[in-house]
PDB file of C-alpha atoms in Angstrom:
ATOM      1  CA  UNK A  28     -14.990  33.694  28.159  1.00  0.00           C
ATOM      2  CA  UNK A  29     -13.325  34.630  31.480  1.00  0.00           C
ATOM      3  CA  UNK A  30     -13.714  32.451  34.324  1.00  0.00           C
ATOM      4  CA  UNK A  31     -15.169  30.080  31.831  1.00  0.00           C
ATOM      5  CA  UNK A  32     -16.347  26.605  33.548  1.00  0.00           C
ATOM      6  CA  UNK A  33     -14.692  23.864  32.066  1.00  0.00           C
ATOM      7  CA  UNK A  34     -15.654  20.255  32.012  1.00  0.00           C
ATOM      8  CA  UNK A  35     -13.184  17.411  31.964  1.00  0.00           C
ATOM      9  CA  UNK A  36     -11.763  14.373  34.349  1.00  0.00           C
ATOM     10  CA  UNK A  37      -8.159  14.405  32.988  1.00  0.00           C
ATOM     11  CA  UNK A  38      -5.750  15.892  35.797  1.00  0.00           C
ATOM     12  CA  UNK A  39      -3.446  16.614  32.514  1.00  0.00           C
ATOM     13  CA  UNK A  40      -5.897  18.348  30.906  1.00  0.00           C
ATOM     14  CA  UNK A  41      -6.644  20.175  33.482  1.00  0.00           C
ATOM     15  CA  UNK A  42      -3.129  21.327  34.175  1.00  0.00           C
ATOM     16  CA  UNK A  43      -2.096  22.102  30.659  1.00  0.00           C
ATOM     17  CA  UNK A  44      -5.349  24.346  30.238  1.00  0.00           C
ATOM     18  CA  UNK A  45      -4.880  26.448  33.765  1.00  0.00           C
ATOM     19  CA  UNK A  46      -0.904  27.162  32.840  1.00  0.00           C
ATOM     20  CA  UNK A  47      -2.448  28.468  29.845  1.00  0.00           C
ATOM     21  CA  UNK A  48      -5.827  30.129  31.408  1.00  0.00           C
ATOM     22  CA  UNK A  49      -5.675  30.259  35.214  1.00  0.00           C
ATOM     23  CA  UNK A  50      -8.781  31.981  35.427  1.00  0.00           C
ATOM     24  CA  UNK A  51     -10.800  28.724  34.045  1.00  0.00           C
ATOM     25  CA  UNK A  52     -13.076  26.980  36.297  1.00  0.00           C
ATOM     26  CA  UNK A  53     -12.304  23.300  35.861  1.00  0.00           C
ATOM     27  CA  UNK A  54     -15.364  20.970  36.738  1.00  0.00           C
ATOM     28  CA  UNK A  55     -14.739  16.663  36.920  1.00  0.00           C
ATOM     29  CA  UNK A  56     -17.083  15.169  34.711  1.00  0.00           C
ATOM     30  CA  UNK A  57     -17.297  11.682  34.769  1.00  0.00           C
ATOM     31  CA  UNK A  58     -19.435   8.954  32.741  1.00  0.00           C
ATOM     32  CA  UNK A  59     -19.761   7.854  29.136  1.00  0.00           C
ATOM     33  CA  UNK A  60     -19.883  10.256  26.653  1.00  0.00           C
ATOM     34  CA  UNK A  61     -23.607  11.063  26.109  1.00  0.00           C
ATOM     35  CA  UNK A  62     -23.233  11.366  29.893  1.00  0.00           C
ATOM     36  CA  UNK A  63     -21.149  13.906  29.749  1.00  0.00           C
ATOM     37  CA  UNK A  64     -22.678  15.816  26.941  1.00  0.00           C
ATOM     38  CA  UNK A  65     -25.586  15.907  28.949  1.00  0.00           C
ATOM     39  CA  UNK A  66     -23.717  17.437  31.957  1.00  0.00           C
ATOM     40  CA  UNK A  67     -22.739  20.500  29.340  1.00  0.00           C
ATOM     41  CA  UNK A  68     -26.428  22.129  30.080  1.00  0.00           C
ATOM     42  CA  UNK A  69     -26.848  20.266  33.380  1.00  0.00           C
ATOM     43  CA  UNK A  70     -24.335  21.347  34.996  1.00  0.00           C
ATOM     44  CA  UNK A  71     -23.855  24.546  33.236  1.00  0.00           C
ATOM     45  CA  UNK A  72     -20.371  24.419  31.390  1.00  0.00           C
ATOM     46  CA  UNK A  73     -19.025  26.690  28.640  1.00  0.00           C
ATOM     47  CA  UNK A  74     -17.111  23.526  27.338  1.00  0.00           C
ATOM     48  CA  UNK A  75     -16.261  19.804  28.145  1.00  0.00           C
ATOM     49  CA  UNK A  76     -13.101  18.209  26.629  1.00  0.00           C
ATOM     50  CA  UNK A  77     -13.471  14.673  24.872  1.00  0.00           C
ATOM     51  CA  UNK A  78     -11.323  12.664  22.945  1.00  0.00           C
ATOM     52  CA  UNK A  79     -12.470  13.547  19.403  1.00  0.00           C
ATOM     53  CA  UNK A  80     -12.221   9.977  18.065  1.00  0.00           C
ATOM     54  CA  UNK A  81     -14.268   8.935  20.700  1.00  0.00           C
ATOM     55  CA  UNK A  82     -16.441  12.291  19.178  1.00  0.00           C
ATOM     56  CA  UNK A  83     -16.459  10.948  15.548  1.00  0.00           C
ATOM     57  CA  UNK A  84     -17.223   7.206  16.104  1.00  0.00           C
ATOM     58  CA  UNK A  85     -20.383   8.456  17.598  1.00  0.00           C
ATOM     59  CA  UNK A  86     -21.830  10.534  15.482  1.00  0.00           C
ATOM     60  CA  UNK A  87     -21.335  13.803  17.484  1.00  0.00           C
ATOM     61  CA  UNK A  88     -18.994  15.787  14.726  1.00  0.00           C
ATOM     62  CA  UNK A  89     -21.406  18.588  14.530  1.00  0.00           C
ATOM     63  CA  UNK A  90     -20.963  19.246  18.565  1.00  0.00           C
ATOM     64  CA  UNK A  91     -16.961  19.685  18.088  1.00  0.00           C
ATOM     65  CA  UNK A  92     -16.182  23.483  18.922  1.00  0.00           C
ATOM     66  CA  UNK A  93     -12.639  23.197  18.322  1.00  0.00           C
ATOM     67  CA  UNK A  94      -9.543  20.741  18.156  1.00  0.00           C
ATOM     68  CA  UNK A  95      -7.226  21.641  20.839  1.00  0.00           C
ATOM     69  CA  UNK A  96      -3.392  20.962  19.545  1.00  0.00           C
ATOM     70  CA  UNK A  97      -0.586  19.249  21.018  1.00  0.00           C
ATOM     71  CA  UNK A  98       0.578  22.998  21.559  1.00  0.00           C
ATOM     72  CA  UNK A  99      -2.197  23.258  23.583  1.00  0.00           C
ATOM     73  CA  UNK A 100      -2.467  19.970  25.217  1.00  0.00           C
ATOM     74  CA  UNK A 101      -0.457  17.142  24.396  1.00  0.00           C
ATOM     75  CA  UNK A 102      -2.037  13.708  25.007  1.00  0.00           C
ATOM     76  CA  UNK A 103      -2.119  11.128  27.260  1.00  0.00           C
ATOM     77  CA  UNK A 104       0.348   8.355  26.770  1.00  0.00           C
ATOM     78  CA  UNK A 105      -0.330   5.736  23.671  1.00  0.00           C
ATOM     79  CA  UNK A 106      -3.636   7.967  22.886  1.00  0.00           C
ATOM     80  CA  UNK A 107      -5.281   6.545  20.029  1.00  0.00           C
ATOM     81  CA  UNK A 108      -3.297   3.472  19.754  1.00  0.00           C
ATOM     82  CA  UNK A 109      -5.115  -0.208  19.836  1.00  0.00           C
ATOM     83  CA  UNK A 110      -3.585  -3.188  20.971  1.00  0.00           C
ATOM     84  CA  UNK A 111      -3.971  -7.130  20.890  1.00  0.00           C
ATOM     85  CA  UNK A 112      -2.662  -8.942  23.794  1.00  0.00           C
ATOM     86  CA  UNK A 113      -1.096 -11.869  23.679  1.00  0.00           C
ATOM     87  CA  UNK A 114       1.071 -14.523  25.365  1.00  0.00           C
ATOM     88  CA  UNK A 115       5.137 -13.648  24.697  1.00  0.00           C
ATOM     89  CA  UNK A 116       5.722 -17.580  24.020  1.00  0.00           C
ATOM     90  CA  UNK A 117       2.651 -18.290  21.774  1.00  0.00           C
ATOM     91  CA  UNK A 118       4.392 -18.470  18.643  1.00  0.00           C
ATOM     92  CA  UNK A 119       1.904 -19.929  16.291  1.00  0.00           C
ATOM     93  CA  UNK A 120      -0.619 -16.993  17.478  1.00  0.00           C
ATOM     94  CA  UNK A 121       1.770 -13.996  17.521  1.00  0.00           C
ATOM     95  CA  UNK A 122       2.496 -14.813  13.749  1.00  0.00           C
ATOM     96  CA  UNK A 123      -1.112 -14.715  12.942  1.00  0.00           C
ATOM     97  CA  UNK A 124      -1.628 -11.586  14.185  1.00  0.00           C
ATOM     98  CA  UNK A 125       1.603  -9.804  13.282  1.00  0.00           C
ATOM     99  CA  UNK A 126       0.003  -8.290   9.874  1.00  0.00           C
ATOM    100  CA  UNK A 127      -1.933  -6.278  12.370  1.00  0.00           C
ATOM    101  CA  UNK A 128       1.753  -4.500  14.008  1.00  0.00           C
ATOM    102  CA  UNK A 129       1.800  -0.762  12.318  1.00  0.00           C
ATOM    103  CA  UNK A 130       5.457  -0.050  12.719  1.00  0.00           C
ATOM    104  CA  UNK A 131       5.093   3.689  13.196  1.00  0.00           C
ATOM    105  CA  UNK A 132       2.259   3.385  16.004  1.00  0.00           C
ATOM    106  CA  UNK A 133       4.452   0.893  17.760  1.00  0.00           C
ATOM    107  CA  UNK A 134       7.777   2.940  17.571  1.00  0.00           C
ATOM    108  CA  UNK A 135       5.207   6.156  18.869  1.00  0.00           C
ATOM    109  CA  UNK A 136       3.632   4.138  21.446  1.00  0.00           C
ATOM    110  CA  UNK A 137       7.102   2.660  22.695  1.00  0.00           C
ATOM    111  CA  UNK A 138       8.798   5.752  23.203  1.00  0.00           C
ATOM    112  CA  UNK A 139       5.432   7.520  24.966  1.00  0.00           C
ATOM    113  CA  UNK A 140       5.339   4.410  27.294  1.00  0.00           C
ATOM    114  CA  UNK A 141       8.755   4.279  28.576  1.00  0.00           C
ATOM    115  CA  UNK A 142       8.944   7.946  28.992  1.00  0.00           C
ATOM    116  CA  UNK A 143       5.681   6.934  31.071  1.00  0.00           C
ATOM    117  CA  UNK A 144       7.607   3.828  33.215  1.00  0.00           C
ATOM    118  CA  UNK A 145      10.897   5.707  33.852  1.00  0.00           C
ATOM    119  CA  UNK A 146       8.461   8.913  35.318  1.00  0.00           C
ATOM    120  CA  UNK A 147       6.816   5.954  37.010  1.00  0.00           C
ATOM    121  CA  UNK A 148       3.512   7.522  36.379  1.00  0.00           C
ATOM    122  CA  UNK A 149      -0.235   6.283  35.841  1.00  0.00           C
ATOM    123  CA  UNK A 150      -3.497   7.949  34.119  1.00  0.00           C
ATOM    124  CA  UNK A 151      -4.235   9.731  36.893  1.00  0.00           C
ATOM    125  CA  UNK A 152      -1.398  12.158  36.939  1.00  0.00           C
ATOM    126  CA  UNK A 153      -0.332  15.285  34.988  1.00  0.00           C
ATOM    127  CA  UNK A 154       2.053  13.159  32.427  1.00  0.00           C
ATOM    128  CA  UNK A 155       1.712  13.937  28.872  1.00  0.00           C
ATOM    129  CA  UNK A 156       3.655  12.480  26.264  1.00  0.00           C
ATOM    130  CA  UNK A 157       3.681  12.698  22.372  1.00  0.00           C
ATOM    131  CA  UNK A 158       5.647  11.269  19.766  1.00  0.00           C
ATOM    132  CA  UNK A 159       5.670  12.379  15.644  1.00  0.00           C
ATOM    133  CA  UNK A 160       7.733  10.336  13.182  1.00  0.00           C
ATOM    134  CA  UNK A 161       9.691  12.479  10.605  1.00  0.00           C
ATOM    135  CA  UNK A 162       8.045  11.830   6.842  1.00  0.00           C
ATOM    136  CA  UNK A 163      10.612   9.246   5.800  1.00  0.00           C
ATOM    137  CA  UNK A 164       9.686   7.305   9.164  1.00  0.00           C
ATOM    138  CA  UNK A 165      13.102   6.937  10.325  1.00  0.00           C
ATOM    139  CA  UNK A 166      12.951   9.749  13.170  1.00  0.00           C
ATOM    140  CA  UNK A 167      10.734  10.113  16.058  1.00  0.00           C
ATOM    141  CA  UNK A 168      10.238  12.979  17.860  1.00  0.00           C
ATOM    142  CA  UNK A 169       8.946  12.984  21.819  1.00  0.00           C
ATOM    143  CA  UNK A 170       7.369  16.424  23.520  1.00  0.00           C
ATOM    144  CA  UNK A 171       7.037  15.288  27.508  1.00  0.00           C
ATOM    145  CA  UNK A 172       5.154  17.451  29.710  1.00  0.00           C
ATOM    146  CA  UNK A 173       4.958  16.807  33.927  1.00  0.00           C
ATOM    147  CA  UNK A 174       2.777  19.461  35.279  1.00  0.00           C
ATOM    148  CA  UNK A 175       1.571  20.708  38.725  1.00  0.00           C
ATOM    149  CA  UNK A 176      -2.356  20.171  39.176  1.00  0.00           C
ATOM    150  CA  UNK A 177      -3.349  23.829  39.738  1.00  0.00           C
ATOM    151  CA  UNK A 178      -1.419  23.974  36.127  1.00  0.00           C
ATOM    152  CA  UNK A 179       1.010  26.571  37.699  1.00  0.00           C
ATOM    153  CA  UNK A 180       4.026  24.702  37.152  1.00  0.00           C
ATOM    154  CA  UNK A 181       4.594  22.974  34.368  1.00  0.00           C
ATOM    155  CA  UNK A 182       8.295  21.144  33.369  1.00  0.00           C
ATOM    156  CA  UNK A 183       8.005  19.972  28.989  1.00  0.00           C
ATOM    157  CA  UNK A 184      10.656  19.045  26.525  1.00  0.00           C
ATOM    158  CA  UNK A 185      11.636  17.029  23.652  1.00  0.00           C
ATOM    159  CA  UNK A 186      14.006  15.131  22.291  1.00  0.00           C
ATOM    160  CA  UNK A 187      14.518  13.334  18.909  1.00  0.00           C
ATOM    161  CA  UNK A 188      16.417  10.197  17.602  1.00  0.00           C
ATOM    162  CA  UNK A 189      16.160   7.437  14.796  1.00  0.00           C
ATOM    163  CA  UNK A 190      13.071   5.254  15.621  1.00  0.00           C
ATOM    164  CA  UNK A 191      15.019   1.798  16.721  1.00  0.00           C
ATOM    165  CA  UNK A 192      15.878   4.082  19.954  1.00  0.00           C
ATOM    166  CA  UNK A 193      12.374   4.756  20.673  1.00  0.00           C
ATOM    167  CA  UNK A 194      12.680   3.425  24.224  1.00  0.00           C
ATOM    168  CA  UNK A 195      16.170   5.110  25.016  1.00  0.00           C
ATOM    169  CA  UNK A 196      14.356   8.514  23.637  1.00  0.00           C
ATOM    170  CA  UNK A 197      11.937   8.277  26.378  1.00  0.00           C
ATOM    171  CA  UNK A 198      13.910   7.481  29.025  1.00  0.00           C
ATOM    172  CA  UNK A 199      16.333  10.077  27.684  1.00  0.00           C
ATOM    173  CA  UNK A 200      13.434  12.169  28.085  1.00  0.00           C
ATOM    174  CA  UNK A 201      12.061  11.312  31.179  1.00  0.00           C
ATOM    175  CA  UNK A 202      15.325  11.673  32.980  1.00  0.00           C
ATOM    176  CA  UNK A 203      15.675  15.368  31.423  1.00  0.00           C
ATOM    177  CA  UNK A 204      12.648  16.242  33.021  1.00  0.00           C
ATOM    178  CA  UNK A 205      13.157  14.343  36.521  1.00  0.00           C
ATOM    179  CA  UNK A 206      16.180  16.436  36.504  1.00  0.00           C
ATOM    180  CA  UNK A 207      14.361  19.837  36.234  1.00  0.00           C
ATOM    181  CA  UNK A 208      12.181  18.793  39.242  1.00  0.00           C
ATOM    182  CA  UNK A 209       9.468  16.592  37.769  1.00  0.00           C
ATOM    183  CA  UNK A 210      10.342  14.207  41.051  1.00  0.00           C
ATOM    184  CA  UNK A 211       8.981  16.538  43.226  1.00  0.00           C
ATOM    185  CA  UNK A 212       5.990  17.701  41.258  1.00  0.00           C
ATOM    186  CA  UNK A 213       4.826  13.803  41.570  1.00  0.00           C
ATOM    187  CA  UNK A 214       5.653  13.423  44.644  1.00  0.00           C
ATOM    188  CA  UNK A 215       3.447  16.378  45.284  1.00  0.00           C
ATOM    189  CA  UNK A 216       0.693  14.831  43.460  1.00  0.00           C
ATOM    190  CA  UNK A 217       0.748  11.220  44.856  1.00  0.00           C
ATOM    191  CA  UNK A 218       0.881  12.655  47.982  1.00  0.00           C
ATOM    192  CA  UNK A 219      -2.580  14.038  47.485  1.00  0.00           C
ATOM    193  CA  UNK A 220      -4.073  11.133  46.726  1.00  0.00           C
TER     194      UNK A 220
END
């Protein structure tokens, strides 16, 4: 409804949902997840906005309202993917667990994060980035968003290229954006904090 009150904690959610719906109330929910459920009729929300992996693993399916898009709201950087650290030089180990590598989540997640490096950004500001591979997996496509926190200005774009320049995309990317005034959008935001 109008003037709806809207939990979440992400400042990107927050600003892709106002540029779309500027009369939402957005309300900072923090906590695990059956905390925030809980703060749905505690606090009085229309909605919250959770990861719905995070929704599934737990056995909360039948509480999803509705799957918001990448039209909608494009995710954080390297959303969904898993990683296994390990040391560069360790060899023996990083042969062991190479079977693990998914080629098309690490070409995704490479491109996302270097769009995230070159914009210099961390979790807690209004980057989004998204990356699709083309069905023969030799293509990937980026969609980067920087967006002003009250939502009212937001810069996006995307770029493709073959999936060995995954990095180069994102930079490519980032740069496009920096030069439409993403700079100063971040600036403005850092220098809230």
């Amino acid at each position: 409804p109008q003037g709806a009150r809207i939990g979440t904690s992400a400042l990107r959610r927050k600003a892709q949902l106002l540029h779309i719906r500027p009369d939402l109330q957005m309300v900072d929910i923090r906590g695990n997840v059956q905390t925030r459920i809980k703060k749905l009729t505690e606090e009085n929300l229309d909605a919250i906005i959770l990861a719905a992996a995070g929704m599934h693993r737990l056995g909360y399916d039948a509480q999803i309202g509705e799957y918001l898009s990448v039209d909608v709201s494009i995710p954080a950087i390297g959303q969904g993917a898993l990683g296994i650290e390990s040391r560069i030089d360790d060899a023996e180990i990083n042969g062991l667990i190479d079977f693990f590598n998914h080629p098309e989540t690490d070409w995704a997640v490479r491109g996302e994060r270097a769009f995230l490096k070159r914009l210099e950004g961390g979790c807690q500001v209004p980057i989004a980035c998204y990356a699709e591979l083309d069905e023969a997996g030799e293509s990937l496509q980026l969609r980067g968003l920087v967006g002003s926190v009250d939502g009212s200005l937001i810069l996006q774009d995307q770029l493709s290229a073959p999936v060995a320049k995954a990095e180069q995309l994102g930079i490519e990317l980032a740069e496009r954006l920096l030069a439409a005034g993403a700079g100063e959008i971040l600036a403005e935001v850092y220098g809230a904090d």
